[in-house]
Amino acid sequence: MLLHVIARGKIGRSPEAELVERYLKRISWTTKLTELGERATLPVTAAGSMTVLLDEKGRVLSSSELAKLLEQWRDRGTREVRFVIGAADGHSHEERQSADMLLSFGAATWPHLLVRAMLAEQLFRATSILANHPYHREG
């Protein structure tokens, strides 16, 4: 299953970009990072894909809960999960309505560059949990 991070805005060369790249490379599953212009529309969703918007009004999941969700999607044959990070103004009403899920990293407001790094780390952690890798220490 492809884990596809789609983010509005350019990250450029920065410590955050290096952190995102480092975590995405560590994931044993296929990953992809796509950057869009601030006003660009999302690419058309292919059949068998899930779209998860990072949104302040979304569900807050533990790392283990995210791992279980990825496992369920993988096991039912989902080909791609698209994690979409919005621009400074977030997502449009239409994007929220068409998403399969809204996911939040809590009530705090996070800079978009850090959200990319946080998402990449959580995807690495979730896939590590599924592989029984000792990276994740719960409790």
PDB file of C-alpha atoms in Angstrom:
ATOM      1  CA  MET A   1       0.000   0.000   0.000  1.00  0.00           C
ATOM      2  CA  LEU A   2       1.342   3.420  -0.963  1.00  0.00           C
ATOM      3  CA  LEU A   3       1.520   6.069   1.774  1.00  0.00           C
ATOM      4  CA  HIS A   4       1.234   9.334  -0.138  1.00  0.00           C
ATOM      5  CA  VAL A   5       1.790  12.655   1.630  1.00  0.00           C
ATOM      6  CA  ILE A   6       0.321  15.558  -0.333  1.00  0.00           C
ATOM      7  CA  ALA A   7       1.161  19.009   1.002  1.00  0.00           C
ATOM      8  CA  ARG A   8       0.303  22.491  -0.173  1.00  0.00           C
ATOM      9  CA  GLY A   9       3.262  24.837  -0.357  1.00  0.00           C
ATOM     10  CA  LYS A  10       6.949  24.232  -0.903  1.00  0.00           C
ATOM     11  CA  ILE A  11       9.196  23.106   1.933  1.00  0.00           C
ATOM     12  CA  GLY A  12      12.478  23.898   0.136  1.00  0.00           C
ATOM     13  CA  ARG A  13      15.795  23.102   1.751  1.00  0.00           C
ATOM     14  CA  SER A  14      15.278  23.279   5.470  1.00  0.00           C
ATOM     15  CA  PRO A  15      15.808  21.252   8.628  1.00  0.00           C
ATOM     16  CA  GLU A  16      12.129  20.262   8.454  1.00  0.00           C
ATOM     17  CA  ALA A  17      12.579  18.964   4.907  1.00  0.00           C
ATOM     18  CA  GLU A  18      15.533  16.854   6.023  1.00  0.00           C
ATOM     19  CA  LEU A  19      13.483  15.427   8.880  1.00  0.00           C
ATOM     20  CA  VAL A  20      10.572  14.554   6.579  1.00  0.00           C
ATOM     21  CA  GLU A  21      12.926  12.894   4.111  1.00  0.00           C
ATOM     22  CA  ARG A  22      14.684  10.949   6.869  1.00  0.00           C
ATOM     23  CA  TYR A  23      11.448   9.479   8.236  1.00  0.00           C
ATOM     24  CA  LEU A  24       9.937   8.710   4.824  1.00  0.00           C
ATOM     25  CA  LYS A  25      13.115   6.828   3.825  1.00  0.00           C
ATOM     26  CA  ARG A  26      12.912   4.730   6.993  1.00  0.00           C
ATOM     27  CA  ILE A  27       9.404   3.488   6.209  1.00  0.00           C
ATOM     28  CA  SER A  28       9.485  -0.014   4.727  1.00  0.00           C
ATOM     29  CA  TRP A  29       6.250   0.607   2.801  1.00  0.00           C
ATOM     30  CA  THR A  30       6.214   2.545  -0.459  1.00  0.00           C
ATOM     31  CA  THR A  31       5.973   6.292   0.168  1.00  0.00           C
ATOM     32  CA  LYS A  32       5.572   9.363  -1.973  1.00  0.00           C
ATOM     33  CA  LEU A  33       5.646  13.104  -1.241  1.00  0.00           C
ATOM     34  CA  THR A  34       3.838  15.529  -3.527  1.00  0.00           C
ATOM     35  CA  GLU A  35       3.938  19.304  -3.106  1.00  0.00           C
ATOM     36  CA  LEU A  36       1.140  21.406  -4.560  1.00  0.00           C
ATOM     37  CA  GLY A  37       0.787  25.121  -5.080  1.00  0.00           C
ATOM     38  CA  GLU A  38      -1.210  26.975  -2.431  1.00  0.00           C
ATOM     39  CA  ARG A  39      -4.364  27.050  -4.576  1.00  0.00           C
ATOM     40  CA  ALA A  40      -3.859  23.870  -6.593  1.00  0.00           C
ATOM     41  CA  THR A  41      -6.620  21.303  -6.620  1.00  0.00           C
ATOM     42  CA  LEU A  42      -5.940  17.821  -5.338  1.00  0.00           C
ATOM     43  CA  PRO A  43      -5.106  15.142  -7.886  1.00  0.00           C
ATOM     44  CA  VAL A  44      -8.027  12.884  -8.767  1.00  0.00           C
ATOM     45  CA  THR A  45      -8.351  10.008  -6.343  1.00  0.00           C
ATOM     46  CA  ALA A  46      -7.793   6.633  -7.965  1.00  0.00           C
ATOM     47  CA  ALA A  47     -10.123   3.736  -7.276  1.00  0.00           C
ATOM     48  CA  GLY A  48      -9.080   1.804  -4.189  1.00  0.00           C
ATOM     49  CA  SER A  49      -7.601   4.878  -2.485  1.00  0.00           C
ATOM     50  CA  MET A  50      -8.359   6.592   0.801  1.00  0.00           C
ATOM     51  CA  THR A  51      -8.019  10.331   1.395  1.00  0.00           C
ATOM     52  CA  VAL A  52      -7.153  11.532   4.896  1.00  0.00           C
ATOM     53  CA  LEU A  53      -7.097  15.286   5.489  1.00  0.00           C
ATOM     54  CA  LEU A  54      -4.968  16.660   8.317  1.00  0.00           C
ATOM     55  CA  ASP A  55      -7.486  18.971   9.948  1.00  0.00           C
ATOM     56  CA  GLU A  56      -7.939  20.555  13.367  1.00  0.00           C
ATOM     57  CA  LYS A  57     -11.479  19.146  13.545  1.00  0.00           C
ATOM     58  CA  GLY A  58     -10.366  15.606  12.769  1.00  0.00           C
ATOM     59  CA  ARG A  59     -10.042  12.501  14.913  1.00  0.00           C
ATOM     60  CA  VAL A  60      -7.149  12.338  17.332  1.00  0.00           C
ATOM     61  CA  LEU A  61      -5.541   8.890  17.179  1.00  0.00           C
ATOM     62  CA  SER A  62      -2.814   7.288  19.222  1.00  0.00           C
ATOM     63  CA  SER A  63       0.105   5.822  17.296  1.00  0.00           C
ATOM     64  CA  SER A  64      -1.273   2.326  17.904  1.00  0.00           C
ATOM     65  CA  GLU A  65      -4.710   3.351  16.646  1.00  0.00           C
ATOM     66  CA  LEU A  66      -3.163   4.781  13.477  1.00  0.00           C
ATOM     67  CA  ALA A  67      -1.250   1.530  12.995  1.00  0.00           C
ATOM     68  CA  LYS A  68      -4.471  -0.494  13.355  1.00  0.00           C
ATOM     69  CA  LEU A  69      -6.220   1.739  10.834  1.00  0.00           C
ATOM     70  CA  LEU A  70      -3.388   1.353   8.300  1.00  0.00           C
ATOM     71  CA  GLU A  71      -3.445  -2.400   8.891  1.00  0.00           C
ATOM     72  CA  GLN A  72      -7.218  -2.552   8.230  1.00  0.00           C
ATOM     73  CA  TRP A  73      -6.910  -0.518   5.051  1.00  0.00           C
ATOM     74  CA  ARG A  74      -3.963  -2.599   3.835  1.00  0.00           C
ATOM     75  CA  ASP A  75      -5.711  -5.889   4.616  1.00  0.00           C
ATOM     76  CA  ARG A  76      -8.859  -4.901   2.735  1.00  0.00           C
ATOM     77  CA  GLY A  77      -6.824  -4.087  -0.376  1.00  0.00           C
ATOM     78  CA  THR A  78      -6.518  -0.302  -0.258  1.00  0.00           C
ATOM     79  CA  ARG A  79      -3.930   0.634  -2.872  1.00  0.00           C
ATOM     80  CA  GLU A  80      -3.068   4.142  -1.665  1.00  0.00           C
ATOM     81  CA  VAL A  81      -3.695   6.299   1.381  1.00  0.00           C
ATOM     82  CA  ARG A  82      -3.344   9.990   0.639  1.00  0.00           C
ATOM     83  CA  PHE A  83      -2.573  12.182   3.658  1.00  0.00           C
ATOM     84  CA  VAL A  84      -3.327  15.768   2.651  1.00  0.00           C
ATOM     85  CA  ILE A  85      -1.864  18.766   4.492  1.00  0.00           C
ATOM     86  CA  GLY A  86      -3.648  21.996   3.621  1.00  0.00           C
ATOM     87  CA  ALA A  87      -2.421  25.513   3.093  1.00  0.00           C
ATOM     88  CA  ALA A  88      -2.448  28.204   5.796  1.00  0.00           C
ATOM     89  CA  ASP A  89      -6.246  28.490   5.566  1.00  0.00           C
ATOM     90  CA  GLY A  90      -6.766  24.742   5.798  1.00  0.00           C
ATOM     91  CA  HIS A  91      -9.049  22.784   3.491  1.00  0.00           C
ATOM     92  CA  SER A  92     -12.139  23.828   1.592  1.00  0.00           C
ATOM     93  CA  HIS A  93     -15.580  22.639   2.627  1.00  0.00           C
ATOM     94  CA  GLU A  94     -15.712  20.491  -0.516  1.00  0.00           C
ATOM     95  CA  GLU A  95     -12.386  18.828   0.305  1.00  0.00           C
ATOM     96  CA  ARG A  96     -13.572  18.042   3.827  1.00  0.00           C
ATOM     97  CA  GLN A  97     -16.832  16.598   2.522  1.00  0.00           C
ATOM     98  CA  SER A  98     -15.114  14.358  -0.018  1.00  0.00           C
ATOM     99  CA  ALA A  99     -12.418  13.061   2.360  1.00  0.00           C
ATOM    100  CA  ASP A 100     -12.662   9.569   3.805  1.00  0.00           C
ATOM    101  CA  MET A 101     -11.338  10.798   7.142  1.00  0.00           C
ATOM    102  CA  LEU A 102     -10.185  13.916   8.969  1.00  0.00           C
ATOM    103  CA  LEU A 103      -7.138  13.417  11.205  1.00  0.00           C
ATOM    104  CA  SER A 104      -5.887  15.843  13.848  1.00  0.00           C
ATOM    105  CA  PHE A 105      -2.638  16.116  15.786  1.00  0.00           C
ATOM    106  CA  GLY A 106      -4.490  17.756  18.673  1.00  0.00           C
ATOM    107  CA  ALA A 107      -5.986  21.110  19.558  1.00  0.00           C
ATOM    108  CA  ALA A 108      -2.750  23.084  19.165  1.00  0.00           C
ATOM    109  CA  THR A 109      -2.025  24.924  15.929  1.00  0.00           C
ATOM    110  CA  TRP A 110       1.081  23.520  14.223  1.00  0.00           C
ATOM    111  CA  PRO A 111       3.187  25.087  11.447  1.00  0.00           C
ATOM    112  CA  HIS A 112       2.667  23.238   8.179  1.00  0.00           C
ATOM    113  CA  LEU A 113       6.358  22.360   7.912  1.00  0.00           C
ATOM    114  CA  LEU A 114       6.260  20.680  11.312  1.00  0.00           C
ATOM    115  CA  VAL A 115       3.035  18.855  10.458  1.00  0.00           C
ATOM    116  CA  ARG A 116       4.841  17.213   7.551  1.00  0.00           C
ATOM    117  CA  ALA A 117       7.593  16.010   9.866  1.00  0.00           C
ATOM    118  CA  MET A 118       5.100  14.883  12.520  1.00  0.00           C
ATOM    119  CA  LEU A 119       3.072  12.966   9.936  1.00  0.00           C
ATOM    120  CA  ALA A 120       6.175  11.311   8.457  1.00  0.00           C
ATOM    121  CA  GLU A 121       7.277  10.252  11.944  1.00  0.00           C
ATOM    122  CA  GLN A 122       3.836   8.885  12.827  1.00  0.00           C
ATOM    123  CA  LEU A 123       3.697   6.906   9.577  1.00  0.00           C
ATOM    124  CA  PHE A 124       7.117   5.459  10.366  1.00  0.00           C
ATOM    125  CA  ARG A 125       6.002   4.666  13.917  1.00  0.00           C
ATOM    126  CA  ALA A 126       2.735   3.053  12.751  1.00  0.00           C
ATOM    127  CA  THR A 127       4.468   0.844  10.193  1.00  0.00           C
ATOM    128  CA  SER A 128       7.099  -0.043  12.797  1.00  0.00           C
ATOM    129  CA  ILE A 129       4.351  -1.122  15.187  1.00  0.00           C
ATOM    130  CA  LEU A 130       2.897  -3.365  12.480  1.00  0.00           C
ATOM    131  CA  ALA A 131       6.347  -4.878  11.866  1.00  0.00           C
ATOM    132  CA  ASN A 132       6.876  -5.474  15.623  1.00  0.00           C
ATOM    133  CA  HIS A 133       9.934  -3.222  15.466  1.00  0.00           C
ATOM    134  CA  PRO A 134      11.131  -1.945  18.876  1.00  0.00           C
ATOM    135  CA  TYR A 135      11.005   1.737  17.793  1.00  0.00           C
ATOM    136  CA  HIS A 136       7.629   2.247  19.437  1.00  0.00           C
ATOM    137  CA  ARG A 137       7.612   2.079  23.217  1.00  0.00           C
ATOM    138  CA  GLU A 138       4.093   2.269  24.552  1.00  0.00           C
ATOM    139  CA  GLY A 139       3.209   2.828  28.192  1.00  0.00           C
TER     140      GLY A 139
END
